[in-house]
PDB file of C-alpha atoms in Angstrom:
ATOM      1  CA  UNK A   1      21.231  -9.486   1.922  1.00  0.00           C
ATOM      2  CA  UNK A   2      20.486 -11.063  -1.292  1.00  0.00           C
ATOM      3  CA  UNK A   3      21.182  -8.190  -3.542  1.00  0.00           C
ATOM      4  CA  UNK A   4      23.461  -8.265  -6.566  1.00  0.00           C
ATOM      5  CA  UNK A   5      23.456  -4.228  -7.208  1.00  0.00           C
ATOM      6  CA  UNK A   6      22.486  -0.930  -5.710  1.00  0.00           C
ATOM      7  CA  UNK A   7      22.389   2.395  -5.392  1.00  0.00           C
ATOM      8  CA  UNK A   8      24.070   5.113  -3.818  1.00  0.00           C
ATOM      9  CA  UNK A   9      24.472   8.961  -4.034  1.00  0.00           C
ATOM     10  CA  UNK A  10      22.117   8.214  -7.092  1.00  0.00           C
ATOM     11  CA  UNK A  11      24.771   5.645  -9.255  1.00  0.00           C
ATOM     12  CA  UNK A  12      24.077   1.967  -9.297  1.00  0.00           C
ATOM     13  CA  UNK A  13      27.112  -0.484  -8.831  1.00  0.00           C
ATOM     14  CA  UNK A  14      25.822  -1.619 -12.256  1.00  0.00           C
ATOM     15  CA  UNK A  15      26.331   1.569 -13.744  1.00  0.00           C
ATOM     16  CA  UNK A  16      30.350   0.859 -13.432  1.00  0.00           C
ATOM     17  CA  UNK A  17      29.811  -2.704 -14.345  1.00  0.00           C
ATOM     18  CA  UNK A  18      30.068  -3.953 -10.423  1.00  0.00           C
ATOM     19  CA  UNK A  19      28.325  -6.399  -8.809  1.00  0.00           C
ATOM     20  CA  UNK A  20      27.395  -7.348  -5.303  1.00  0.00           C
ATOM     21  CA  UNK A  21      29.852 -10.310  -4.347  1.00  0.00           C
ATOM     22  CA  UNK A  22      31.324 -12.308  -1.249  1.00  0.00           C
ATOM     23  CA  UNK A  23      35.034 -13.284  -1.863  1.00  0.00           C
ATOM     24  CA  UNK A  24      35.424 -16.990   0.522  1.00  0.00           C
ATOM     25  CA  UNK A  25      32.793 -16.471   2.592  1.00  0.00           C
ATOM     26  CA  UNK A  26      29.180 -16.555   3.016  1.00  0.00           C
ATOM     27  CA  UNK A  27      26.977 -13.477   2.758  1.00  0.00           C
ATOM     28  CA  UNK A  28      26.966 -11.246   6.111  1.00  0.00           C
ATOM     29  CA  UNK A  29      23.918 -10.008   7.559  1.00  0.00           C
ATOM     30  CA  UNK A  30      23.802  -6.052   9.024  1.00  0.00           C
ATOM     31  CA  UNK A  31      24.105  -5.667  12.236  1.00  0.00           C
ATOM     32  CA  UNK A  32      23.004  -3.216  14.866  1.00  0.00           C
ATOM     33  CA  UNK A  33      19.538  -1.038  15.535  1.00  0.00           C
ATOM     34  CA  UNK A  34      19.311  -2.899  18.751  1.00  0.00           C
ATOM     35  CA  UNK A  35      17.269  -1.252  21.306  1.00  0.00           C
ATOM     36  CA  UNK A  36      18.131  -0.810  24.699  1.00  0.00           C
ATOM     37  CA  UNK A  37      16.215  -0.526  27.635  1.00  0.00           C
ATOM     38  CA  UNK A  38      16.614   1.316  30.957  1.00  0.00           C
ATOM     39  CA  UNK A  39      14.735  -0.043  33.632  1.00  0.00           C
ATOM     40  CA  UNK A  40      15.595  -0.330  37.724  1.00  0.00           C
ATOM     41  CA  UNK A  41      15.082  -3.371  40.340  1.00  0.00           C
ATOM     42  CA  UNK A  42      11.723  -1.998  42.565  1.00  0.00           C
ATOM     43  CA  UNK A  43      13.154  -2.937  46.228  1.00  0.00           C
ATOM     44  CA  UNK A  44      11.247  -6.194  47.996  1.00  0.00           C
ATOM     45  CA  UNK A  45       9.619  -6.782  44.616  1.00  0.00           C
ATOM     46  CA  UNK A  46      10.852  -9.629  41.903  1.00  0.00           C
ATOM     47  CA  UNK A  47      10.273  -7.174  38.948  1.00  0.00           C
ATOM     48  CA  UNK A  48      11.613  -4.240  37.031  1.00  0.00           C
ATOM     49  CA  UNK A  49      10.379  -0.808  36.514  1.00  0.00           C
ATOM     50  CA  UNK A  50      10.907   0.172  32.875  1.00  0.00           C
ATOM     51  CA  UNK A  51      12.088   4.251  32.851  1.00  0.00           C
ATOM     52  CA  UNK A  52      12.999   4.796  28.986  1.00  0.00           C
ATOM     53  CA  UNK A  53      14.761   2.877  26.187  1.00  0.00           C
ATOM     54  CA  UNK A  54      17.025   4.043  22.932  1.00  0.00           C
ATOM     55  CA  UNK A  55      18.777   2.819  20.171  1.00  0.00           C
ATOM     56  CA  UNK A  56      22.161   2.564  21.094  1.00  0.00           C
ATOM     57  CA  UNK A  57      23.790   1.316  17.949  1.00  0.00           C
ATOM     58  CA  UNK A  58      23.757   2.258  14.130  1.00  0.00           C
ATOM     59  CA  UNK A  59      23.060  -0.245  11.227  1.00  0.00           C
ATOM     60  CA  UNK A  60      26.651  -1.619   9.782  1.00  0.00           C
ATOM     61  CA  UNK A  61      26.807  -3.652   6.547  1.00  0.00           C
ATOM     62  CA  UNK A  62      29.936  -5.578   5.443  1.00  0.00           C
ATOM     63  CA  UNK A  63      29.883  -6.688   1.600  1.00  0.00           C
ATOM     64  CA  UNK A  64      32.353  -6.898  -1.508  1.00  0.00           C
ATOM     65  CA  UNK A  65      32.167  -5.536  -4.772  1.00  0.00           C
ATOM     66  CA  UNK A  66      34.028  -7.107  -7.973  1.00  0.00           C
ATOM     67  CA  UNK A  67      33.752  -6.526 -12.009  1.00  0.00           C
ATOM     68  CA  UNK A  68      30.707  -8.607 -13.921  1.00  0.00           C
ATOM     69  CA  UNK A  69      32.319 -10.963 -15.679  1.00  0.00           C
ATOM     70  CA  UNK A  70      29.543  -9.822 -18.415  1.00  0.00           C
ATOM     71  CA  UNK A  71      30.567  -6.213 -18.822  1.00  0.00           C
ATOM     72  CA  UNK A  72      34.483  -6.478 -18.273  1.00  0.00           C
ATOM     73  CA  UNK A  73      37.751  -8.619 -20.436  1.00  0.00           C
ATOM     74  CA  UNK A  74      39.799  -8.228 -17.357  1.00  0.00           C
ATOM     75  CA  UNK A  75      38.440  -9.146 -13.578  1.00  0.00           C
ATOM     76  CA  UNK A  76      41.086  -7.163 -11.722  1.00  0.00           C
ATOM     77  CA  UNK A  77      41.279  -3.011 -11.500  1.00  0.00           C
ATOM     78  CA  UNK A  78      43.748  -0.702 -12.777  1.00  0.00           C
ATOM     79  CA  UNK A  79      44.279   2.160 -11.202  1.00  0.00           C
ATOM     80  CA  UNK A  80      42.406   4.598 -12.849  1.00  0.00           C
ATOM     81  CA  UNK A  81      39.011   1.986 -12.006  1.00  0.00           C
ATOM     82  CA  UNK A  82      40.524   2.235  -8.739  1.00  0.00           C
ATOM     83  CA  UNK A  83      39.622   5.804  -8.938  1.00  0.00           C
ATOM     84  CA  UNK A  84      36.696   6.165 -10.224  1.00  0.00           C
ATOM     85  CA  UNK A  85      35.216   3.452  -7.523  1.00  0.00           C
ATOM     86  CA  UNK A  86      36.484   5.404  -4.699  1.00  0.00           C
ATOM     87  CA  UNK A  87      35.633   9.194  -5.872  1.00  0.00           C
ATOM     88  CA  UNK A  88      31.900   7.330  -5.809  1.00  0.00           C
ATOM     89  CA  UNK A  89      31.963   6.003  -2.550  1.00  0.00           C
ATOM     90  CA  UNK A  90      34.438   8.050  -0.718  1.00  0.00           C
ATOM     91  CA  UNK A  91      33.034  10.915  -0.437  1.00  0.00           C
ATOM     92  CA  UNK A  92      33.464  12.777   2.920  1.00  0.00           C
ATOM     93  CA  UNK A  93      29.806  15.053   2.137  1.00  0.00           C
ATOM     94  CA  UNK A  94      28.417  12.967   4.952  1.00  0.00           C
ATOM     95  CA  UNK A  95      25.627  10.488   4.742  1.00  0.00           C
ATOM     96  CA  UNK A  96      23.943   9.929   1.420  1.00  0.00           C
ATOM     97  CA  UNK A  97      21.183   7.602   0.534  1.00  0.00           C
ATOM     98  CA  UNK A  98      21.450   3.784  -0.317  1.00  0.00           C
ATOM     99  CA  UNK A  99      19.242   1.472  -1.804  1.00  0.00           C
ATOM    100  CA  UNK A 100      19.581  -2.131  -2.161  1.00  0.00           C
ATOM    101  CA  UNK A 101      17.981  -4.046  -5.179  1.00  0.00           C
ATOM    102  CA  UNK A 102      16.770  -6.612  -3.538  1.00  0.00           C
ATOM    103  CA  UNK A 103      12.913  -7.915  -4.578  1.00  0.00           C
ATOM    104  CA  UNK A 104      10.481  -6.632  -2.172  1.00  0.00           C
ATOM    105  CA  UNK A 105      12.905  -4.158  -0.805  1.00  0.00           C
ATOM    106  CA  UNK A 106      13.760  -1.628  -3.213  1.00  0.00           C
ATOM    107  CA  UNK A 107      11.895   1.122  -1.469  1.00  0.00           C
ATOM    108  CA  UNK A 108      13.515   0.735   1.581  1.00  0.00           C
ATOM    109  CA  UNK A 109      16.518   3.840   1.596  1.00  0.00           C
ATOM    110  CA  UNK A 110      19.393   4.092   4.511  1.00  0.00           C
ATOM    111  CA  UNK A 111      21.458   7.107   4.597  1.00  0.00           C
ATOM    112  CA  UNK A 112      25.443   6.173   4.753  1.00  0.00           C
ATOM    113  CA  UNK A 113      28.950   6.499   4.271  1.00  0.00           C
ATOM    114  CA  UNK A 114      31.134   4.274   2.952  1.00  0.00           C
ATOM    115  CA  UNK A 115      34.601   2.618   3.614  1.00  0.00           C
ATOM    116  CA  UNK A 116      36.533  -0.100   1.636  1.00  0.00           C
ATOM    117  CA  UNK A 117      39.355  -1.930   1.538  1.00  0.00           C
ATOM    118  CA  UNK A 118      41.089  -3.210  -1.805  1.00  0.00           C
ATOM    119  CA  UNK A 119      40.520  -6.966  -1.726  1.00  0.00           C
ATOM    120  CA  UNK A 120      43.883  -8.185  -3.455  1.00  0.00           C
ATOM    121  CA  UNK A 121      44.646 -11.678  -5.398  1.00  0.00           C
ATOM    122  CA  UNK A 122      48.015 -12.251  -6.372  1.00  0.00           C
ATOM    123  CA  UNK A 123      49.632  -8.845  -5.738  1.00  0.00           C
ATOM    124  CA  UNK A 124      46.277  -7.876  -8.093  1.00  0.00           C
ATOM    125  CA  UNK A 125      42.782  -5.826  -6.979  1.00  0.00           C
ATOM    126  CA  UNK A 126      40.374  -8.300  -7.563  1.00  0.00           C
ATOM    127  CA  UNK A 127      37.516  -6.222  -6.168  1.00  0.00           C
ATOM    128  CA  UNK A 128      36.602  -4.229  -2.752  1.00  0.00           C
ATOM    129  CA  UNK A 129      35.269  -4.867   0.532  1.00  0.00           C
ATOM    130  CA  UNK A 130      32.624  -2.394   1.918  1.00  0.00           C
ATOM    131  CA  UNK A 131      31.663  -1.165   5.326  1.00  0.00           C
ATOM    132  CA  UNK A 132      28.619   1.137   5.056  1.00  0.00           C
ATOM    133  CA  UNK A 133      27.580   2.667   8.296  1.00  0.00           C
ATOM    134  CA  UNK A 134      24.014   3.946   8.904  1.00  0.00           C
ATOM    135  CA  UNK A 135      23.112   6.841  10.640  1.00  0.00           C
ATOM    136  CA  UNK A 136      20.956   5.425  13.136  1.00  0.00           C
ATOM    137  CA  UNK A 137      19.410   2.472  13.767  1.00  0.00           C
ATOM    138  CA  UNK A 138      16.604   1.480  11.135  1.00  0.00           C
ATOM    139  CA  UNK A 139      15.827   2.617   7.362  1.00  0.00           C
ATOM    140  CA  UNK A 140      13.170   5.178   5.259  1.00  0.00           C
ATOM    141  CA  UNK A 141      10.640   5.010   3.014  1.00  0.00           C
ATOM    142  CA  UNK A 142      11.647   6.436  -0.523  1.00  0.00           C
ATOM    143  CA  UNK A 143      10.576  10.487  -0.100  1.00  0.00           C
ATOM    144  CA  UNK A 144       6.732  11.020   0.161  1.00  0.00           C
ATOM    145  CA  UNK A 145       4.946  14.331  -1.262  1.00  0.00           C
ATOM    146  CA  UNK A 146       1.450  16.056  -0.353  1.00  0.00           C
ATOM    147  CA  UNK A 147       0.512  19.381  -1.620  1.00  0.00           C
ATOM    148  CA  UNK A 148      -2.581  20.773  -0.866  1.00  0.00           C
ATOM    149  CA  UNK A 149      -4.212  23.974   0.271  1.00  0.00           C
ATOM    150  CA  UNK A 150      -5.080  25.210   3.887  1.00  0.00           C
ATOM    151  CA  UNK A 151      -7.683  27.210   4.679  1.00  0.00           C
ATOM    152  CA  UNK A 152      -9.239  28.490   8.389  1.00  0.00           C
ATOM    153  CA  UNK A 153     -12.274  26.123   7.284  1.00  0.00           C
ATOM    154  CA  UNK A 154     -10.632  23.935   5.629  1.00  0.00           C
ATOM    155  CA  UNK A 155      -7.430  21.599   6.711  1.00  0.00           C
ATOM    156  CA  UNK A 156      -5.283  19.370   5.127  1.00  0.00           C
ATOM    157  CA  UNK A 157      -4.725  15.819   6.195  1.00  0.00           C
ATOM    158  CA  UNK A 158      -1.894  13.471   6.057  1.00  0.00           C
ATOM    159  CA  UNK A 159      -1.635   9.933   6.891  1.00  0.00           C
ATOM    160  CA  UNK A 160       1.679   8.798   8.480  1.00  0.00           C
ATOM    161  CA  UNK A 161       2.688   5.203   8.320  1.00  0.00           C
ATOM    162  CA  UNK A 162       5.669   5.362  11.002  1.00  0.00           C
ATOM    163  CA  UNK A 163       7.216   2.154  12.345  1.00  0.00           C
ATOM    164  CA  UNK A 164       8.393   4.182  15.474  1.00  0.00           C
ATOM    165  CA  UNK A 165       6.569   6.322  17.443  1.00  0.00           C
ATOM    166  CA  UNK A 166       8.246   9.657  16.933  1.00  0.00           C
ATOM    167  CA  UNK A 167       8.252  12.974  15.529  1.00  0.00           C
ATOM    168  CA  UNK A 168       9.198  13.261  11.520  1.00  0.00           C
ATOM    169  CA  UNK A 169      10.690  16.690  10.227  1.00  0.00           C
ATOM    170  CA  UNK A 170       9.338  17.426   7.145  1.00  0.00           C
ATOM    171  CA  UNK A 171      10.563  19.567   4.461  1.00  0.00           C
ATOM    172  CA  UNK A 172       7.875  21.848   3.337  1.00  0.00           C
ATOM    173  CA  UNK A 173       6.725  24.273   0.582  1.00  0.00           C
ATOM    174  CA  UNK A 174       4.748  27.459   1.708  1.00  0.00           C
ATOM    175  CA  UNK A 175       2.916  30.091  -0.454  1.00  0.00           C
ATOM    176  CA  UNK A 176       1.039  32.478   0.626  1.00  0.00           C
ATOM    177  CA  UNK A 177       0.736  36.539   1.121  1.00  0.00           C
ATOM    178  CA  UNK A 178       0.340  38.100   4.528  1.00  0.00           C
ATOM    179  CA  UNK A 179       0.510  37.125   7.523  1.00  0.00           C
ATOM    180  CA  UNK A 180      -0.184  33.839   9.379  1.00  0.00           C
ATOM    181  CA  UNK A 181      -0.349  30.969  12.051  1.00  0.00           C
ATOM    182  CA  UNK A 182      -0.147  27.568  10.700  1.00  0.00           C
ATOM    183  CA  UNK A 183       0.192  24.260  12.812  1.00  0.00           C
ATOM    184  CA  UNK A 184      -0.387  20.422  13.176  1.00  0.00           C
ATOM    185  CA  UNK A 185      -3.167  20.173  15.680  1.00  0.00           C
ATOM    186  CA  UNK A 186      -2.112  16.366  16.194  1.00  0.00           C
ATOM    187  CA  UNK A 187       0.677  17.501  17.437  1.00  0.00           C
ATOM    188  CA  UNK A 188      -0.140  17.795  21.004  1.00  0.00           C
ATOM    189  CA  UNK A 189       3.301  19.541  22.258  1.00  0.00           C
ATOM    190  CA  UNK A 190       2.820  22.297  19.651  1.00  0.00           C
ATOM    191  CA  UNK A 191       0.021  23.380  18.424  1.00  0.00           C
ATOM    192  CA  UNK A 192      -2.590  26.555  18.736  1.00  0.00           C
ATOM    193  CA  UNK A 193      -3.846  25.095  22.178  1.00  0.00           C
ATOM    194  CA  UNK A 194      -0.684  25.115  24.074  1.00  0.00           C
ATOM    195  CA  UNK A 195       0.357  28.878  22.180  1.00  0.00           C
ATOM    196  CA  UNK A 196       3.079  26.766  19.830  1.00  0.00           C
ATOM    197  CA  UNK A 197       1.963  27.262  16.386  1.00  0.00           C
ATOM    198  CA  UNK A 198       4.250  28.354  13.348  1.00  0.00           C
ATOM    199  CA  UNK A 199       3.867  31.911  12.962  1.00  0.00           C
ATOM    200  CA  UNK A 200       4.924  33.497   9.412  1.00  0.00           C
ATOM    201  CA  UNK A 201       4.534  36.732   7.044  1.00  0.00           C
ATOM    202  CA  UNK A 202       5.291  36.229   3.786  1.00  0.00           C
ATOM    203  CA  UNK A 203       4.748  37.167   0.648  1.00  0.00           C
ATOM    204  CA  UNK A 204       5.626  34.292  -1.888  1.00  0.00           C
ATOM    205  CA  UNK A 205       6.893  31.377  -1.424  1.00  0.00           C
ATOM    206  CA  UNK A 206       9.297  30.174   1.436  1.00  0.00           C
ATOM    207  CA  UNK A 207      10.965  26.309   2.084  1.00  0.00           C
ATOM    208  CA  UNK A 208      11.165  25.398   5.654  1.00  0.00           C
ATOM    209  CA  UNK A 209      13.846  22.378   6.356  1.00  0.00           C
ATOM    210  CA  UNK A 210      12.423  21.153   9.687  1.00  0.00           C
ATOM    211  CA  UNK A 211      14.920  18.560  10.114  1.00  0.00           C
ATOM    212  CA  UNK A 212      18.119  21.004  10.062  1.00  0.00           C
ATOM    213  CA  UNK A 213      16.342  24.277  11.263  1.00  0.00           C
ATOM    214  CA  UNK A 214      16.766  26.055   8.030  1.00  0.00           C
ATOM    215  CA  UNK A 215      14.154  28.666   6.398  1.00  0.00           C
ATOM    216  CA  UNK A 216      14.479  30.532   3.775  1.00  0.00           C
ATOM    217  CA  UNK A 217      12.706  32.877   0.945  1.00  0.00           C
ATOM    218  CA  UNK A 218      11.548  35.141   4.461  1.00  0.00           C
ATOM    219  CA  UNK A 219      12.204  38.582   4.191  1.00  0.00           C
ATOM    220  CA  UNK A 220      13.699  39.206   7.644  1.00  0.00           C
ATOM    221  CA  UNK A 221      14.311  37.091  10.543  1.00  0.00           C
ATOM    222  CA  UNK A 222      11.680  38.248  12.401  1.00  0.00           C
ATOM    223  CA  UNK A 223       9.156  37.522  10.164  1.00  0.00           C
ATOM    224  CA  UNK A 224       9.320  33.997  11.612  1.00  0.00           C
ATOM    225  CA  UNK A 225       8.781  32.753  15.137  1.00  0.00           C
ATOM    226  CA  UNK A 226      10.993  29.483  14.849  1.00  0.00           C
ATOM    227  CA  UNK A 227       8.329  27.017  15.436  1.00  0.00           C
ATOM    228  CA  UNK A 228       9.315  24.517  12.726  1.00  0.00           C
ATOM    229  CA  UNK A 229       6.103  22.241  11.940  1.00  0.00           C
ATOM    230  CA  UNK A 230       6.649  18.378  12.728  1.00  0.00           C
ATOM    231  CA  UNK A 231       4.363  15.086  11.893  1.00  0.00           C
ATOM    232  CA  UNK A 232       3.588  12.445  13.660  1.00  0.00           C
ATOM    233  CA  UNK A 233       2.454   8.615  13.579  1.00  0.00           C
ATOM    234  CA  UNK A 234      -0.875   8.470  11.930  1.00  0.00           C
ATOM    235  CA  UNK A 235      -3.305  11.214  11.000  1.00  0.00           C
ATOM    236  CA  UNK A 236      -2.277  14.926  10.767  1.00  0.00           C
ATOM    237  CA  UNK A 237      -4.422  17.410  10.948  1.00  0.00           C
ATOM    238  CA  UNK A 238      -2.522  20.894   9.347  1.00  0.00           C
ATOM    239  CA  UNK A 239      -4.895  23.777  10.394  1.00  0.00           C
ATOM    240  CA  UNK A 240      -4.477  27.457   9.673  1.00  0.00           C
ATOM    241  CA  UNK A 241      -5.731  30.779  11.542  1.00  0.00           C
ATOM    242  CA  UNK A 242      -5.700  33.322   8.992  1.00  0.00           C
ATOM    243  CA  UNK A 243      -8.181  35.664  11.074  1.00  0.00           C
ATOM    244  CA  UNK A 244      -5.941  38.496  11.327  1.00  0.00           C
ATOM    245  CA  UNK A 245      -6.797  41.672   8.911  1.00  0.00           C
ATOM    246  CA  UNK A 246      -4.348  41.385   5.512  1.00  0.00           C
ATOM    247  CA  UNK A 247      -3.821  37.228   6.471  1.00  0.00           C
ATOM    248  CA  UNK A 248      -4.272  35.349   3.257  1.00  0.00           C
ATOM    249  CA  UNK A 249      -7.598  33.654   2.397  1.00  0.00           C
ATOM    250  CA  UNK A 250      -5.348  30.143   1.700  1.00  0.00           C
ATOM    251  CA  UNK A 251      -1.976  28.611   2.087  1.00  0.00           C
ATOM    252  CA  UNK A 252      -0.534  26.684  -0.599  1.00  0.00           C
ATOM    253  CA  UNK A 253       2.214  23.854   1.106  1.00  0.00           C
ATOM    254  CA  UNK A 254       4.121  21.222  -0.562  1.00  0.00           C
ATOM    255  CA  UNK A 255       5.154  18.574   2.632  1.00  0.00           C
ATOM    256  CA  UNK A 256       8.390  16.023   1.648  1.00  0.00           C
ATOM    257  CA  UNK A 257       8.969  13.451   4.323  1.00  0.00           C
ATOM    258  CA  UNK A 258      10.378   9.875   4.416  1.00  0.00           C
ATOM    259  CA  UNK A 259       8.512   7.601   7.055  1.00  0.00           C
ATOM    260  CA  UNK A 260      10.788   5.762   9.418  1.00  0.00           C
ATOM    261  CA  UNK A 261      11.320   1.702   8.548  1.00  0.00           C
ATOM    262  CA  UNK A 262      12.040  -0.681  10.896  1.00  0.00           C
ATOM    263  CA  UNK A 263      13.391  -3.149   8.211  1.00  0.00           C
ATOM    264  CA  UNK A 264      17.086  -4.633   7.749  1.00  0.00           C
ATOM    265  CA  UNK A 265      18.042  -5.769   4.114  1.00  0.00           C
TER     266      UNK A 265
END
């Protein structure tokens, strides 16, 4: 990591006059994300049979923080700096997005909490040294927004650039009157053709958090079948059957999604 700011919880370091910093060392890179792989001895034969393989460990950066010498007199902290460093990264909300400044990677975001340790000189807080722990293995893009309208004739496309091969849960936008299916026919474990498509009646608009299970704007719970609509690597294909009598003639969605990045600042 060659950063000398960032940004977390939407404040920069900079924004309290901080700066990225080592204190005696040299810079550390992150570690973890590695992958691990599960895979058995085939008996008389010299090689292994691979059965599955996961990510085992979580991405872990250790850094400092100190003053600028540009935007501070004095290089140590008093206590009521003290404070206003750790009510920033101290929260206990859970995991909240970081970006490092570093050229070519700013739009590279990791979601993480933070730790730190006062890094003392002389009885004196000369700065603090940071753990910030991932929540898995690997980063995201910065969030990524199509709207567009879906129609029995007409569906709307979008292009996933995933460095993993694996299902992304949206958050999405829906507005519409009546009622409705409404699924991703690249999706080939739930769609229309295997009788897993999204199944709504609504009138308005509704927000459906795919990633936490969470709907809401419906009018009753069983206005909803609990098929929450997923994307996956490459093209998308959103398709709509509106052929029942009162279904609306389109469907207005917003879709939000970050696209998994296999890159370590």
């Amino acid at each position: 990591m060659f950063a000398t700011d960032f940004l977390f919880n939407n404040q920069r370091a900079s924004d309290l006059g901080l700066t990225v910093c080592t204190f005696d060392a040299e810079p550390q890179t992150a570690s973890g994300g590695e992958i691990t792989v599960n895979s058995v001895k085939t008996p008389g034969r010299d090689q292994f049979t691979f059965y599955n393989s996961q990510m085992d460990s979580v991405l872990v950066w250790n850094f400092s923080i100190a003053k600028n010498p540009s935007c501070h007199k004095s290089l140590y902290f008093n206590q009521y700096e003290e404070r206003a460093v750790a009510q920033w990264l101290l929260g206990q909300n859970g995991y909240r997005w970081l970006q490092f400044d570093q050229e070519g990677y700013e739009d590279v975001c990791y979601r993480v909490y933070f730790n730190m340790i006062p890094h003392q000189i002389s009885g004196q807080t000369a700065g603090f040294d940071l753990t910030a722990t991932s929540n898995c293995g690997y980063g995201y893009s910065e969030p990524l927004t199509c709207t567009g309208t879906v129609k029995s004739d007409a569906p709307m496309r979008i292009h996933v650039q995933s460095d993993f091969d694996t299902y992304i849960l949206p958050h999405i936008k829906i507005n519409a009157n009546g009622a409705f299916s409404i699924y991703n026919e690249s999706d080939s474990m739930q769609n229309l053709s295997v009788g897993k498509q999204t199944k709504l009646d609504i009138n308005g608009e509704i927000t459906m958090d795919c990633d936490s299970n969470i709907i809401t704007g419906l009018s009753a719970p069983d206005k909803f079948n609990w098929y929450f609509l997923r994307l996956v690597n490459g093209e998308n294909v959103i398709k709509a059957d509106t052929s029942k009598e009162g279904a609306p003639t389109s469907i207005n969605l917003t879709v939000q999604y970050r696209e998994p990045r296999r890159v370590i600042v």
